[in-house]
Short mmCIF file of N, CA and C in Angstrom, two decimals:
data_model
loop_
_atom_site.label_atom_id
_atom_site.label_comp_id
_atom_site.label_asym_id
_atom_site.label_seq_id
_atom_site.Cartn_x
_atom_site.Cartn_y
_atom_site.Cartn_z
N MET A 1 15.89 12.01 15.44
CA MET A 1 15.02 10.91 15.06
C MET A 1 14.21 10.50 16.28
N GLY A 2 12.88 10.58 16.16
CA GLY A 2 12.02 10.26 17.28
C GLY A 2 11.74 8.77 17.39
N PHE A 3 11.04 8.42 18.46
CA PHE A 3 10.73 7.01 18.69
C PHE A 3 9.86 6.44 17.58
N LEU A 4 8.92 7.26 17.09
CA LEU A 4 8.04 6.75 16.03
C LEU A 4 8.79 6.50 14.73
N ASP A 5 9.86 7.24 14.49
CA ASP A 5 10.68 6.96 13.31
C ASP A 5 11.45 5.66 13.47
N ILE A 6 11.92 5.39 14.67
CA ILE A 6 12.69 4.17 14.93
C ILE A 6 11.79 2.94 14.86
N ALA A 7 10.56 3.05 15.35
CA ALA A 7 9.66 1.90 15.44
C ALA A 7 8.72 1.79 14.24
N ARG A 8 9.02 2.50 13.15
CA ARG A 8 8.15 2.45 11.97
C ARG A 8 8.19 1.05 11.36
N PRO A 9 7.01 0.44 11.15
CA PRO A 9 6.98 -0.91 10.59
C PRO A 9 7.52 -0.93 9.16
N LEU A 10 7.85 -2.11 8.71
CA LEU A 10 8.32 -2.31 7.34
C LEU A 10 7.09 -2.50 6.44
N TRP A 11 6.40 -1.38 6.15
CA TRP A 11 5.12 -1.44 5.44
C TRP A 11 5.26 -2.12 4.08
N LEU A 12 6.22 -1.67 3.30
CA LEU A 12 6.38 -2.25 1.96
C LEU A 12 6.74 -3.73 2.04
N GLY A 13 7.58 -4.09 2.99
CA GLY A 13 7.92 -5.49 3.18
C GLY A 13 6.72 -6.33 3.56
N MET A 14 5.84 -5.78 4.40
CA MET A 14 4.64 -6.53 4.80
C MET A 14 3.66 -6.68 3.64
N PHE A 15 3.47 -5.63 2.86
CA PHE A 15 2.54 -5.71 1.74
C PHE A 15 3.06 -6.69 0.68
N LEU A 16 4.35 -6.60 0.37
CA LEU A 16 4.92 -7.54 -0.59
C LEU A 16 4.89 -8.97 -0.07
N THR A 17 5.09 -9.14 1.23
CA THR A 17 5.01 -10.47 1.83
C THR A 17 3.61 -11.05 1.68
N PHE A 18 2.60 -10.25 1.96
CA PHE A 18 1.23 -10.73 1.81
C PHE A 18 0.95 -11.16 0.39
N TRP A 19 1.29 -10.31 -0.57
CA TRP A 19 0.98 -10.63 -1.96
C TRP A 19 1.84 -11.78 -2.47
N ALA A 20 3.05 -11.93 -1.98
CA ALA A 20 3.88 -13.07 -2.37
C ALA A 20 3.34 -14.37 -1.79
N LEU A 21 2.70 -14.29 -0.63
CA LEU A 21 2.09 -15.48 -0.03
C LEU A 21 0.81 -15.89 -0.75
N PHE A 22 -0.01 -14.92 -1.10
CA PHE A 22 -1.33 -15.25 -1.62
C PHE A 22 -1.45 -15.14 -3.13
N LEU A 23 -0.52 -14.47 -3.78
CA LEU A 23 -0.48 -14.43 -5.24
C LEU A 23 0.96 -14.62 -5.72
N PRO A 24 1.55 -15.79 -5.45
CA PRO A 24 2.96 -15.96 -5.81
C PRO A 24 3.21 -15.96 -7.31
N HIS A 25 2.19 -16.21 -8.10
CA HIS A 25 2.36 -16.20 -9.55
C HIS A 25 2.38 -14.77 -10.11
N ARG A 26 1.99 -13.78 -9.31
CA ARG A 26 1.99 -12.39 -9.78
C ARG A 26 3.06 -11.53 -9.11
N VAL A 27 3.31 -11.78 -7.83
CA VAL A 27 4.26 -10.96 -7.07
C VAL A 27 5.44 -11.84 -6.68
N GLY A 28 6.63 -11.43 -7.08
CA GLY A 28 7.81 -12.22 -6.78
C GLY A 28 9.01 -11.33 -6.51
N MET A 29 10.17 -11.89 -6.74
CA MET A 29 11.41 -11.18 -6.43
C MET A 29 11.65 -10.00 -7.37
N ALA A 30 11.21 -10.11 -8.62
CA ALA A 30 11.37 -8.99 -9.55
C ALA A 30 10.53 -7.80 -9.10
N THR A 31 9.33 -8.07 -8.63
CA THR A 31 8.47 -7.00 -8.12
C THR A 31 9.11 -6.35 -6.89
N ALA A 32 9.64 -7.17 -6.01
CA ALA A 32 10.30 -6.64 -4.81
C ALA A 32 11.51 -5.80 -5.19
N TRP A 33 12.27 -6.25 -6.18
CA TRP A 33 13.44 -5.49 -6.62
C TRP A 33 13.04 -4.13 -7.17
N LEU A 34 11.98 -4.09 -8.00
CA LEU A 34 11.53 -2.83 -8.58
C LEU A 34 11.00 -1.87 -7.51
N PHE A 35 10.20 -2.39 -6.58
CA PHE A 35 9.70 -1.54 -5.50
C PHE A 35 10.85 -1.07 -4.60
N GLY A 36 11.84 -1.92 -4.40
CA GLY A 36 13.00 -1.53 -3.61
C GLY A 36 13.81 -0.43 -4.27
N LEU A 37 13.98 -0.52 -5.59
CA LEU A 37 14.67 0.55 -6.31
C LEU A 37 13.90 1.86 -6.23
N ALA A 38 12.57 1.76 -6.34
CA ALA A 38 11.75 2.97 -6.20
C ALA A 38 11.89 3.56 -4.80
N GLN A 39 11.96 2.71 -3.79
CA GLN A 39 12.13 3.18 -2.42
C GLN A 39 13.51 3.82 -2.24
N ASP A 40 14.53 3.25 -2.87
CA ASP A 40 15.87 3.84 -2.81
C ASP A 40 15.88 5.24 -3.42
N VAL A 41 15.25 5.38 -4.55
CA VAL A 41 15.20 6.69 -5.21
C VAL A 41 14.38 7.67 -4.38
N LEU A 42 13.28 7.20 -3.83
CA LEU A 42 12.39 8.08 -3.05
C LEU A 42 13.07 8.59 -1.78
N TYR A 43 13.79 7.71 -1.07
CA TYR A 43 14.41 8.10 0.19
C TYR A 43 15.86 8.56 0.04
N GLY A 44 16.43 8.42 -1.14
CA GLY A 44 17.80 8.87 -1.36
C GLY A 44 18.85 8.00 -0.69
N THR A 45 18.55 6.73 -0.52
CA THR A 45 19.54 5.82 0.06
C THR A 45 20.43 5.28 -1.05
N LEU A 46 21.41 4.50 -0.65
CA LEU A 46 22.30 3.85 -1.59
C LEU A 46 21.49 3.03 -2.58
N LEU A 47 21.70 3.25 -3.87
CA LEU A 47 20.89 2.60 -4.90
C LEU A 47 21.07 1.08 -4.83
N GLY A 48 19.99 0.38 -4.61
CA GLY A 48 19.99 -1.07 -4.51
C GLY A 48 19.92 -1.58 -3.08
N GLN A 49 20.07 -0.71 -2.10
CA GLN A 49 20.07 -1.15 -0.70
C GLN A 49 18.70 -1.71 -0.30
N ASN A 50 17.66 -0.93 -0.46
CA ASN A 50 16.31 -1.42 -0.11
C ASN A 50 15.86 -2.49 -1.08
N ALA A 51 16.31 -2.42 -2.33
CA ALA A 51 15.96 -3.45 -3.30
C ALA A 51 16.52 -4.80 -2.87
N LEU A 52 17.74 -4.82 -2.39
CA LEU A 52 18.34 -6.06 -1.92
C LEU A 52 17.60 -6.60 -0.70
N VAL A 53 17.27 -5.72 0.23
CA VAL A 53 16.58 -6.15 1.45
C VAL A 53 15.19 -6.70 1.15
N LEU A 54 14.43 -6.00 0.30
CA LEU A 54 13.09 -6.48 -0.05
C LEU A 54 13.15 -7.78 -0.85
N THR A 55 14.13 -7.90 -1.72
CA THR A 55 14.28 -9.14 -2.48
C THR A 55 14.63 -10.30 -1.55
N LEU A 56 15.45 -10.05 -0.54
CA LEU A 56 15.76 -11.08 0.45
C LEU A 56 14.51 -11.51 1.21
N ILE A 57 13.69 -10.55 1.61
CA ILE A 57 12.44 -10.87 2.33
C ILE A 57 11.56 -11.76 1.46
N ILE A 58 11.37 -11.37 0.21
CA ILE A 58 10.48 -12.13 -0.66
C ILE A 58 11.08 -13.50 -1.00
N PHE A 59 12.40 -13.57 -1.15
CA PHE A 59 13.03 -14.87 -1.38
C PHE A 59 12.76 -15.82 -0.21
N LEU A 60 12.94 -15.33 1.01
CA LEU A 60 12.70 -16.18 2.18
C LEU A 60 11.23 -16.57 2.31
N VAL A 61 10.34 -15.61 2.03
CA VAL A 61 8.91 -15.89 2.12
C VAL A 61 8.50 -16.91 1.05
N MET A 62 9.02 -16.75 -0.15
CA MET A 62 8.65 -17.69 -1.22
C MET A 62 9.25 -19.08 -1.00
N SER A 63 10.40 -19.14 -0.36
CA SER A 63 10.97 -20.46 -0.08
C SER A 63 10.22 -21.16 1.06
N LEU A 64 9.56 -20.39 1.92
CA LEU A 64 8.74 -20.96 3.00
C LEU A 64 7.24 -20.89 2.68
N HIS A 65 6.92 -20.62 1.43
CA HIS A 65 5.55 -20.31 1.01
C HIS A 65 4.53 -21.35 1.44
N ARG A 66 4.75 -22.61 1.14
CA ARG A 66 3.76 -23.65 1.44
C ARG A 66 3.57 -23.85 2.94
N ARG A 67 4.64 -23.74 3.69
CA ARG A 67 4.52 -23.89 5.15
C ARG A 67 3.81 -22.69 5.76
N LEU A 68 4.17 -21.48 5.31
CA LEU A 68 3.57 -20.28 5.88
C LEU A 68 2.07 -20.22 5.63
N ARG A 69 1.63 -20.70 4.48
CA ARG A 69 0.20 -20.65 4.17
C ARG A 69 -0.61 -21.54 5.10
N MET A 70 0.00 -22.61 5.63
CA MET A 70 -0.72 -23.52 6.51
C MET A 70 -0.79 -23.01 7.95
N PHE A 71 0.15 -22.16 8.33
CA PHE A 71 0.22 -21.69 9.71
C PHE A 71 -0.91 -20.71 10.02
N PRO A 72 -1.38 -20.68 11.27
CA PRO A 72 -2.26 -19.59 11.69
C PRO A 72 -1.45 -18.28 11.73
N SER A 73 -2.15 -17.18 11.77
CA SER A 73 -1.47 -15.88 11.63
C SER A 73 -0.48 -15.60 12.76
N TRP A 74 -0.71 -16.12 13.97
CA TRP A 74 0.25 -15.85 15.04
C TRP A 74 1.55 -16.60 14.79
N GLN A 75 1.48 -17.80 14.20
CA GLN A 75 2.71 -18.52 13.86
C GLN A 75 3.40 -17.88 12.66
N GLN A 76 2.62 -17.37 11.73
CA GLN A 76 3.20 -16.61 10.63
C GLN A 76 3.97 -15.40 11.16
N SER A 77 3.42 -14.77 12.19
CA SER A 77 4.09 -13.62 12.79
C SER A 77 5.45 -13.99 13.36
N LEU A 78 5.53 -15.16 13.99
CA LEU A 78 6.81 -15.59 14.55
C LEU A 78 7.84 -15.85 13.46
N VAL A 79 7.42 -16.50 12.39
CA VAL A 79 8.34 -16.76 11.28
C VAL A 79 8.75 -15.44 10.63
N LEU A 80 7.79 -14.55 10.45
CA LEU A 80 8.09 -13.27 9.81
C LEU A 80 8.95 -12.37 10.71
N LEU A 81 8.88 -12.57 12.01
CA LEU A 81 9.78 -11.86 12.91
C LEU A 81 11.23 -12.21 12.59
N VAL A 82 11.48 -13.47 12.35
CA VAL A 82 12.83 -13.91 11.98
C VAL A 82 13.22 -13.38 10.60
N VAL A 83 12.29 -13.46 9.65
CA VAL A 83 12.58 -12.98 8.29
C VAL A 83 12.86 -11.49 8.28
N PHE A 84 11.99 -10.72 8.95
CA PHE A 84 12.19 -9.27 8.99
C PHE A 84 13.42 -8.91 9.81
N GLY A 85 13.71 -9.69 10.86
CA GLY A 85 14.92 -9.46 11.64
C GLY A 85 16.18 -9.67 10.81
N LEU A 86 16.19 -10.74 9.99
CA LEU A 86 17.33 -10.96 9.09
C LEU A 86 17.46 -9.82 8.08
N ALA A 87 16.34 -9.34 7.60
CA ALA A 87 16.37 -8.22 6.65
C ALA A 87 16.94 -6.97 7.32
N GLN A 88 16.57 -6.74 8.57
CA GLN A 88 17.10 -5.58 9.29
C GLN A 88 18.60 -5.73 9.55
N LEU A 89 19.06 -6.97 9.79
CA LEU A 89 20.50 -7.19 9.97
C LEU A 89 21.26 -6.93 8.68
N VAL A 90 20.70 -7.32 7.55
CA VAL A 90 21.34 -7.01 6.26
C VAL A 90 21.35 -5.50 6.05
N GLN A 91 20.25 -4.84 6.41
CA GLN A 91 20.17 -3.38 6.31
C GLN A 91 21.25 -2.73 7.18
N LEU A 92 21.44 -3.25 8.39
CA LEU A 92 22.49 -2.74 9.28
C LEU A 92 23.87 -2.93 8.67
N TRP A 93 24.10 -4.11 8.10
CA TRP A 93 25.37 -4.39 7.47
C TRP A 93 25.65 -3.43 6.32
N LEU A 94 24.62 -3.17 5.50
CA LEU A 94 24.80 -2.24 4.39
C LEU A 94 25.00 -0.81 4.89
N ASN A 95 24.29 -0.43 5.95
CA ASN A 95 24.50 0.90 6.53
C ASN A 95 25.89 1.04 7.12
N THR A 96 26.40 -0.02 7.72
CA THR A 96 27.75 0.00 8.29
C THR A 96 28.79 0.15 7.19
N LEU A 97 28.57 -0.53 6.07
CA LEU A 97 29.49 -0.37 4.94
C LEU A 97 29.48 1.06 4.41
N GLY A 98 28.33 1.71 4.51
CA GLY A 98 28.20 3.10 4.08
C GLY A 98 28.62 4.11 5.13
N GLY A 99 28.92 3.66 6.33
CA GLY A 99 29.38 4.56 7.39
C GLY A 99 28.28 5.13 8.26
N ASN A 100 27.08 4.57 8.21
CA ASN A 100 25.95 5.08 9.00
C ASN A 100 25.45 4.03 9.97
N ARG A 101 26.28 3.59 10.88
CA ARG A 101 25.88 2.53 11.81
C ARG A 101 25.15 3.13 13.01
N PRO A 102 23.93 2.61 13.31
CA PRO A 102 23.25 3.08 14.52
C PRO A 102 23.95 2.56 15.77
N PRO A 103 23.96 3.34 16.86
CA PRO A 103 24.72 2.95 18.05
C PRO A 103 24.05 1.89 18.92
N THR A 104 22.77 1.60 18.72
CA THR A 104 22.08 0.66 19.60
C THR A 104 21.42 -0.45 18.81
N LEU A 105 20.77 -1.35 19.53
CA LEU A 105 20.06 -2.45 18.89
C LEU A 105 18.62 -2.07 18.50
N LEU A 106 18.30 -0.79 18.52
CA LEU A 106 16.95 -0.35 18.17
C LEU A 106 16.64 -0.56 16.69
N PHE A 107 17.64 -0.87 15.89
CA PHE A 107 17.38 -1.11 14.47
C PHE A 107 16.55 -2.37 14.26
N LEU A 108 16.45 -3.24 15.26
CA LEU A 108 15.62 -4.44 15.16
C LEU A 108 14.16 -4.18 15.53
N LEU A 109 13.86 -3.01 16.07
CA LEU A 109 12.50 -2.70 16.50
C LEU A 109 11.48 -2.73 15.36
N PRO A 110 11.79 -2.25 14.14
CA PRO A 110 10.80 -2.36 13.05
C PRO A 110 10.41 -3.81 12.74
N ALA A 111 11.32 -4.74 12.89
CA ALA A 111 10.98 -6.15 12.65
C ALA A 111 9.96 -6.63 13.68
N LEU A 112 10.15 -6.25 14.94
CA LEU A 112 9.21 -6.64 15.99
C LEU A 112 7.85 -6.01 15.78
N VAL A 113 7.82 -4.72 15.47
CA VAL A 113 6.56 -4.01 15.24
C VAL A 113 5.84 -4.61 14.03
N SER A 114 6.58 -4.91 12.98
CA SER A 114 5.97 -5.50 11.78
C SER A 114 5.38 -6.87 12.08
N ALA A 115 6.09 -7.68 12.85
CA ALA A 115 5.57 -9.01 13.20
C ALA A 115 4.33 -8.90 14.08
N LEU A 116 4.29 -7.92 14.96
CA LEU A 116 3.11 -7.74 15.80
C LEU A 116 1.91 -7.24 15.01
N LEU A 117 2.15 -6.46 13.98
CA LEU A 117 1.06 -5.94 13.15
C LEU A 117 0.60 -6.92 12.08
N TRP A 118 1.39 -7.97 11.81
CA TRP A 118 1.09 -8.88 10.71
C TRP A 118 -0.31 -9.48 10.74
N PRO A 119 -0.84 -9.97 11.87
CA PRO A 119 -2.19 -10.57 11.84
C PRO A 119 -3.26 -9.58 11.38
N TRP A 120 -3.15 -8.33 11.79
CA TRP A 120 -4.14 -7.33 11.40
C TRP A 120 -3.97 -6.91 9.94
N ILE A 121 -2.75 -6.74 9.52
CA ILE A 121 -2.48 -6.34 8.14
C ILE A 121 -2.91 -7.44 7.18
N SER A 122 -2.56 -8.69 7.49
CA SER A 122 -2.94 -9.79 6.60
C SER A 122 -4.45 -9.98 6.58
N GLY A 123 -5.11 -9.81 7.71
CA GLY A 123 -6.57 -9.91 7.74
C GLY A 123 -7.23 -8.81 6.92
N LEU A 124 -6.72 -7.60 7.04
CA LEU A 124 -7.26 -6.48 6.27
C LEU A 124 -7.04 -6.68 4.78
N LEU A 125 -5.85 -7.07 4.40
CA LEU A 125 -5.56 -7.29 2.98
C LEU A 125 -6.31 -8.49 2.42
N ARG A 126 -6.50 -9.53 3.24
CA ARG A 126 -7.29 -10.68 2.79
C ARG A 126 -8.73 -10.28 2.56
N GLY A 127 -9.28 -9.47 3.45
CA GLY A 127 -10.64 -8.98 3.26
C GLY A 127 -10.78 -8.11 2.03
N LEU A 128 -9.80 -7.25 1.79
CA LEU A 128 -9.84 -6.41 0.59
C LEU A 128 -9.70 -7.24 -0.68
N SER A 129 -8.86 -8.26 -0.65
CA SER A 129 -8.70 -9.09 -1.85
C SER A 129 -9.97 -9.89 -2.13
N ARG A 130 -10.67 -10.30 -1.10
CA ARG A 130 -11.96 -10.99 -1.32
C ARG A 130 -13.01 -10.02 -1.83
N ARG A 131 -13.01 -8.83 -1.26
CA ARG A 131 -14.00 -7.81 -1.65
C ARG A 131 -13.87 -7.43 -3.11
N PHE A 132 -12.63 -7.31 -3.59
CA PHE A 132 -12.40 -6.90 -4.97
C PHE A 132 -12.07 -8.07 -5.90
N ASN A 133 -12.28 -9.30 -5.42
CA ASN A 133 -12.06 -10.51 -6.22
C ASN A 133 -10.69 -10.56 -6.87
N VAL A 134 -9.67 -10.38 -6.07
CA VAL A 134 -8.29 -10.45 -6.57
C VAL A 134 -7.80 -11.88 -6.35
N TYR A 135 -7.53 -12.57 -7.45
CA TYR A 135 -7.07 -13.96 -7.35
C TYR A 135 -5.86 -14.16 -8.21
#
């Protein structure tokens, strides 16, 4: 496993987070659960593992929804660093139960990379949603 595999951002988590923040009436925990199940089937992981993690992310984002919308994107990144970090810890816990525990703390690196990419991803998705009139 190379460095780029270890530092891969949580793309699906970031996209679902954006849509849960800006279209909470359309994207919610059920959507996260379905996408997580699809990700489990696609990657061959324990069925429900990614679904649980993505549902946790969206639950936390939706519970902080009104506050997160008021924050500038750099403050959103800090909050999402904690949310994605908690999701990675749950992922580690589930991997440990399955017998696949990573030996180092590098499992938290995707949370950091995702939080650093958040301002650009949210800006890009916001521009696309305005361009295509998605409300």
